[in-house]
Coordinates of C-alpha atoms in Angstrom, one line a residue:
X277 CA -26.4 7.9 8.2
X278 CA -27.6 6.8 12.0
X279 CA -29.3 3.7 11.4
X280 CA -31.2 1.5 14.2
X281 CA -29.6 -2.2 14.6
X282 CA -32.6 -4.0 13.8
X283 CA -33.3 -2.0 10.4
X284 CA -29.2 -2.4 9.6
X285 CA -29.3 -6.2 10.4
X286 CA -33.4 -6.8 8.1
X287 CA -31.2 -4.6 5.0
X288 CA -27.6 -5.1 5.9
X289 CA -26.7 -6.6 2.6
X290 CA -28.9 -3.6 1.1
X291 CA -26.5 -1.1 3.0
X292 CA -23.1 -2.6 2.4
X293 CA -24.8 -2.4 -1.5
X294 CA -24.9 1.1 -1.2
X295 CA -22.0 2.3 1.4
X296 CA -19.4 2.9 -1.5
X297 CA -21.9 5.7 -3.3
X298 CA -22.3 7.5 0.3
X299 CA -20.6 9.9 1.4
X300 CA -20.3 9.0 5.1
X301 CA -20.0 6.1 7.4
X302 CA -23.1 4.1 8.6
X303 CA -24.4 4.4 12.6
X304 CA -25.2 1.8 13.7
X305 CA -26.9 2.9 17.0
X306 CA -28.9 1.0 19.7
X307 CA -31.8 2.9 22.1
X308 CA -29.6 5.8 20.4
X309 CA -26.5 4.9 21.7
X310 CA -23.9 4.3 18.0
X311 CA -22.6 0.4 18.5
X312 CA -20.6 0.3 15.4
X313 CA -19.4 2.4 12.4
X314 CA -19.5 0.9 9.3
X315 CA -17.3 2.3 6.6
X316 CA -15.4 1.9 3.5
X317 CA -11.5 0.5 3.6
X318 CA -9.1 2.6 2.4
X319 CA -8.1 2.4 -0.8
X320 CA -4.8 0.0 -1.3
X321 CA -1.8 1.7 -1.9
X322 CA -0.6 0.8 -5.1
X323 CA 3.2 0.0 -6.1
X324 CA 6.2 -1.4 -4.3
X325 CA 7.0 0.4 -1.7
X326 CA 10.6 -0.9 -1.4
X327 CA 11.1 1.3 -4.8
X328 CA 12.3 4.6 -4.2
X329 CA 13.3 4.3 0.0
X330 CA 16.3 4.8 -0.4
X331 CA 15.7 7.7 -2.0
X332 CA 18.6 10.7 -1.3
X333 CA 20.6 8.8 0.5
X334 CA 23.7 8.4 -1.5
X335 CA 25.7 10.8 0.5
X336 CA 29.3 10.2 -2.2
X337 CA 29.8 9.8 -5.6
X338 CA 33.3 9.1 -7.2
X339 CA 33.8 10.8 -10.1
X340 CA 34.5 7.9 -12.0
X341 CA 31.6 6.6 -10.5
X342 CA 30.5 5.5 -14.6
X343 CA 33.7 5.0 -16.2
X344 CA 34.9 1.5 -17.9
X345 CA 37.1 -0.5 -16.4
X346 CA 40.8 -0.7 -17.7
X347 CA 41.9 -5.1 -18.5
X348 CA 44.2 -4.8 -15.6
X349 CA 41.0 -4.1 -13.1
X350 CA 39.1 -7.1 -14.2
X351 CA 40.1 -9.9 -11.2
X352 CA 38.1 -12.2 -12.7
X353 CA 39.1 -12.6 -16.3
X354 CA 42.7 -13.4 -15.2
X355 CA 41.3 -16.6 -14.2
X356 CA 40.0 -19.5 -15.3
X357 CA 37.4 -20.4 -13.9
X358 CA 34.6 -20.4 -16.6
X359 CA 36.5 -22.9 -19.1

């Protein structure tokens, strides 16, 4: 859609309200040359970009990774730090 700068200035609010319904940006012209392009912003990405950032980066997992620790493997339980 092409609109002269004088018309865009006079009806700016109206054009901005219609913009989301248009399938194309508004090309604002001055003496036939495009001086500005008005379009809707890109939709924001949802979610946290940190989640999943390290997906697929683990190269080795020990076989006993998820097995429970024995009593002798708990160093903190031998100390009376929390009493």
